[in-house]
Amino acid sequence: MAAGPGDRNSGPAASVRFFCTAGRGLEPFLMREVRVRLQAKQVEYVSGKVFFTTCSDLNMLKKLKSAERLFLLIKKQFPFNVSSVNKGKICNEMQRLINDDPESWLNTISIWKNLLELDAKKKRLSQRDANLLKRKMGENDTVITKKLKAEQMQKTQENREYQLEKQAEEETLAQGNFLTSREKLQLEECQNEAAEAAGTPSQNDLTFRVSCRCSGAVAKTFSAQEVGRIIGIALMKQFGWKADLRDPDVEIFIHLNDIYSVVGIPVFRAPLASRAYIRTAGLRSTVAWAMASVAEIKAGALVLDPMCGLGTILLEAAKEWPDAHYVGADVSDAQLRGARDNLKAAGLEDKIALLQVSVVELPLPSESVDVIISDIPFGKKFKLGKDIKSILREMERWESGAQKDELSQDHTATTTQQSSHRRTVQ
């Protein structure tokens, strides 16, 4: 896992408080990742969530691999006491989440808008650089074409002076077109900036939607819809915002349970766990990344997944540790077809080799593999077909180095732990 300072022009200048949702048991992985990747401070967790402070930019935040979703934190406080008070009083307590400290809401909205505007600006600059590169390549092609034309013209003996004058006129015209294109590009950039500024909603014109989760004692008294309605009415009264359930400017996330009350704003609409480079989902990507991180993959290592399925573990490993060599094997032709589709979508076809062979028939010599990572089937979705002990013994024979003595214990513990993570969480 590589850490970097990031580009401060695309993120908040000062430290900002965030939280991420995480799958059960993945909180320690996420805590370690935000510390290393984001140089985060004040890292703490509750079940299913990790809270931290960082000034890392948006591009670095997007690189989190063990998180489900990322939020800007508005409030985190003790849970509501619903056992000994009436429902109306609890409603008032919920409204106080907004009414007692409206400044924290406005500050968080300002940070959220700043993040989006800086990200949009960076995308616009990237597009401009791409346009400049494309135009420069076009100019180079034009120069080459003119040189060839000049050589052809030099071969002819007729009207030499006329041809040289014509070539000079063409070069002058080309320079004029270059200036005109540059002026047009600058004009388009100014128009885009003005349109974007006009399209950015002010804090008084925001539309919003409330997404709510309730569990524990609160869920027995209030439904998520009721809590969402209470919070929504308070936001409209306090800030003048308008509700929009289909396409809001901002989403407000609130989670109430017996341990805490948390309110935040999603930084990205799509979950971080929804990888763009995975076409067919298999093992949860966050779990696959966590398993690969435990393996401590070194540069030049040979990494094997002898029951790779759709290749999710190898994909996550190759994306994060690209300097190793990866091999996946599976007996199922259908699983390997899905794995090849995923490799193609991720651009890793030349990085990961796939073999169709049973785990007990892999033609590997003893101590030939540096790292073995695998989501071993437990007979529920896929039948194992062979005794688990014989498979582990075969893996032990392949693996070299200090990890060999702990193979059986490590694999059994890892696969048992990750099997409980297969549910999808928000």
CSV table of N, CA, C and O in Angstrom, one decimal, residues 109-121 124 191-207 241 248-250:
chain,number,residue,atom,x,y,z
A,109,ILE,N,-21.3,21.8,4.6
A,109,ILE,CA,-21.8,22.0,3.2
A,109,ILE,C,-20.7,22.8,2.4
A,109,ILE,O,-20.5,22.5,1.2
A,110,SER,N,-20.1,23.8,3.0
A,110,SER,CA,-19.1,24.6,2.3
A,110,SER,C,-17.9,23.7,1.9
A,110,SER,O,-17.4,23.8,0.8
A,111,ILE,N,-17.5,22.8,2.8
A,111,ILE,CA,-16.4,21.9,2.5
A,111,ILE,C,-16.8,20.9,1.4
A,111,ILE,O,-16.0,20.7,0.5
A,112,TRP,N,-18.0,20.4,1.5
A,112,TRP,CA,-18.5,19.5,0.4
A,112,TRP,C,-18.5,20.2,-0.9
A,112,TRP,O,-18.0,19.7,-1.9
A,113,LYS,N,-19.0,21.5,-1.0
A,113,LYS,CA,-19.0,22.2,-2.2
A,113,LYS,C,-17.6,22.5,-2.7
A,113,LYS,O,-17.3,22.3,-3.9
A,114,ASN,N,-16.7,22.8,-1.8
A,114,ASN,CA,-15.3,23.0,-2.2
A,114,ASN,C,-14.7,21.8,-2.8
A,114,ASN,O,-14.0,21.9,-3.8
A,115,LEU,N,-15.0,20.6,-2.2
A,115,LEU,CA,-14.4,19.4,-2.7
A,115,LEU,C,-14.9,19.1,-4.2
A,115,LEU,O,-14.1,18.8,-5.1
A,116,LEU,N,-16.2,19.3,-4.4
A,116,LEU,CA,-16.8,19.1,-5.7
A,116,LEU,C,-16.2,20.1,-6.7
A,116,LEU,O,-15.9,19.7,-7.9
A,117,GLU,N,-16.1,21.4,-6.3
A,117,GLU,CA,-15.7,22.4,-7.3
A,117,GLU,C,-14.2,22.2,-7.7
A,117,GLU,O,-13.8,22.3,-8.8
A,118,LEU,N,-13.4,21.8,-6.7
A,118,LEU,CA,-12.0,21.6,-7.0
A,118,LEU,C,-11.8,20.3,-7.8
A,118,LEU,O,-10.9,20.3,-8.7
A,119,ASP,N,-12.6,19.3,-7.6
A,119,ASP,CA,-12.5,18.1,-8.4
A,119,ASP,C,-12.9,18.4,-9.8
A,119,ASP,O,-12.3,18.0,-10.8
A,120,ALA,N,-14.0,19.2,-10.0
A,120,ALA,CA,-14.5,19.6,-11.3
A,120,ALA,C,-13.4,20.4,-12.0
A,120,ALA,O,-13.2,20.3,-13.2
A,121,LYS,N,-12.7,21.3,-11.3
A,121,LYS,CA,-11.7,22.1,-11.9
A,121,LYS,C,-10.5,21.3,-12.4
A,121,LYS,O,-10.0,21.5,-13.4
A,124,ARG,N,-11.4,19.6,-15.5
A,124,ARG,CA,-11.4,20.5,-16.6
A,124,ARG,C,-10.0,20.8,-17.1
A,124,ARG,O,-9.7,20.9,-18.3
A,191,GLN,N,-16.2,30.2,-20.8
A,191,GLN,CA,-17.6,29.9,-20.8
A,191,GLN,C,-17.9,28.7,-19.9
A,191,GLN,O,-18.9,28.8,-19.2
A,192,ASN,N,-17.1,27.7,-19.9
A,192,ASN,CA,-17.3,26.5,-19.0
A,192,ASN,C,-17.2,26.9,-17.5
A,192,ASN,O,-18.0,26.5,-16.7
A,193,GLU,N,-16.2,27.8,-17.2
A,193,GLU,CA,-16.1,28.2,-15.8
A,193,GLU,C,-17.3,29.0,-15.4
A,193,GLU,O,-17.8,28.9,-14.3
A,194,ALA,N,-17.8,29.9,-16.3
A,194,ALA,CA,-19.0,30.7,-15.9
A,194,ALA,C,-20.2,29.9,-15.8
A,194,ALA,O,-21.0,30.1,-14.9
A,195,ALA,N,-20.4,28.9,-16.7
A,195,ALA,CA,-21.5,28.0,-16.6
A,195,ALA,C,-21.5,27.2,-15.3
A,195,ALA,O,-22.5,27.0,-14.7
A,196,GLU,N,-20.3,26.7,-15.0
A,196,GLU,CA,-20.2,25.9,-13.8
A,196,GLU,C,-20.5,26.7,-12.5
A,196,GLU,O,-21.1,26.3,-11.6
A,197,ALA,N,-19.9,28.0,-12.5
A,197,ALA,CA,-20.2,28.8,-11.4
A,197,ALA,C,-21.7,29.1,-11.2
A,197,ALA,O,-22.3,29.2,-10.1
A,198,ALA,N,-22.3,29.3,-12.4
A,198,ALA,CA,-23.8,29.6,-12.4
A,198,ALA,C,-24.6,28.4,-11.9
A,198,ALA,O,-25.6,28.5,-11.3
A,199,GLY,N,-24.0,27.2,-12.3
A,199,GLY,CA,-24.8,25.9,-12.0
A,199,GLY,C,-24.5,25.4,-10.6
A,199,GLY,O,-25.2,24.5,-10.1
A,200,THR,N,-23.6,26.0,-9.8
A,200,THR,CA,-23.3,25.5,-8.5
A,200,THR,C,-24.4,26.1,-7.5
A,200,THR,O,-24.4,27.3,-7.4
A,201,PRO,N,-25.2,25.3,-6.9
A,201,PRO,CA,-26.2,25.8,-6.0
A,201,PRO,C,-25.7,26.5,-4.8
A,201,PRO,O,-24.7,26.1,-4.2
A,202,SER,N,-26.3,27.6,-4.4
A,202,SER,CA,-25.9,28.3,-3.1
A,202,SER,C,-26.5,27.5,-2.0
A,202,SER,O,-27.3,26.6,-2.2
A,203,GLN,N,-26.1,27.8,-0.8
A,203,GLN,CA,-26.5,27.0,0.4
A,203,GLN,C,-28.0,27.2,0.6
A,203,GLN,O,-28.7,26.3,1.2
A,204,ASN,N,-28.6,28.3,0.2
A,204,ASN,CA,-30.0,28.5,0.3
A,204,ASN,C,-30.9,27.8,-0.7
A,204,ASN,O,-32.1,27.7,-0.6
A,205,ASP,N,-30.2,27.5,-1.9
A,205,ASP,CA,-31.0,26.9,-3.0
A,205,ASP,C,-30.8,25.4,-3.1
A,205,ASP,O,-31.2,24.8,-4.1
A,206,LEU,N,-30.1,24.8,-2.1
A,206,LEU,CA,-29.9,23.3,-2.2
A,206,LEU,C,-31.1,22.5,-2.2
A,206,LEU,O,-32.1,22.8,-1.5
A,207,THR,N,-31.1,21.4,-3.0
A,207,THR,CA,-32.1,20.4,-2.8
A,207,THR,C,-31.4,19.2,-2.1
A,207,THR,O,-30.2,19.0,-2.2
A,241,TRP,N,-33.9,24.7,2.5
A,241,TRP,CA,-33.6,23.8,1.5
A,241,TRP,C,-34.9,23.1,1.0
A,241,TRP,O,-35.9,23.1,1.7
A,248,PRO,N,-31.2,14.9,-6.0
A,248,PRO,CA,-30.9,16.0,-5.1
A,248,PRO,C,-29.5,16.5,-5.3
A,248,PRO,O,-28.6,15.8,-5.8
A,249,ASP,N,-29.2,17.8,-4.9
A,249,ASP,CA,-27.9,18.3,-4.9
A,249,ASP,C,-27.0,17.6,-3.9
A,249,ASP,O,-25.8,17.3,-4.1
A,250,VAL,N,-27.6,17.3,-2.7
A,250,VAL,CA,-26.8,16.7,-1.6
A,250,VAL,C,-27.7,15.7,-0.9
A,250,VAL,O,-28.9,15.8,-0.8
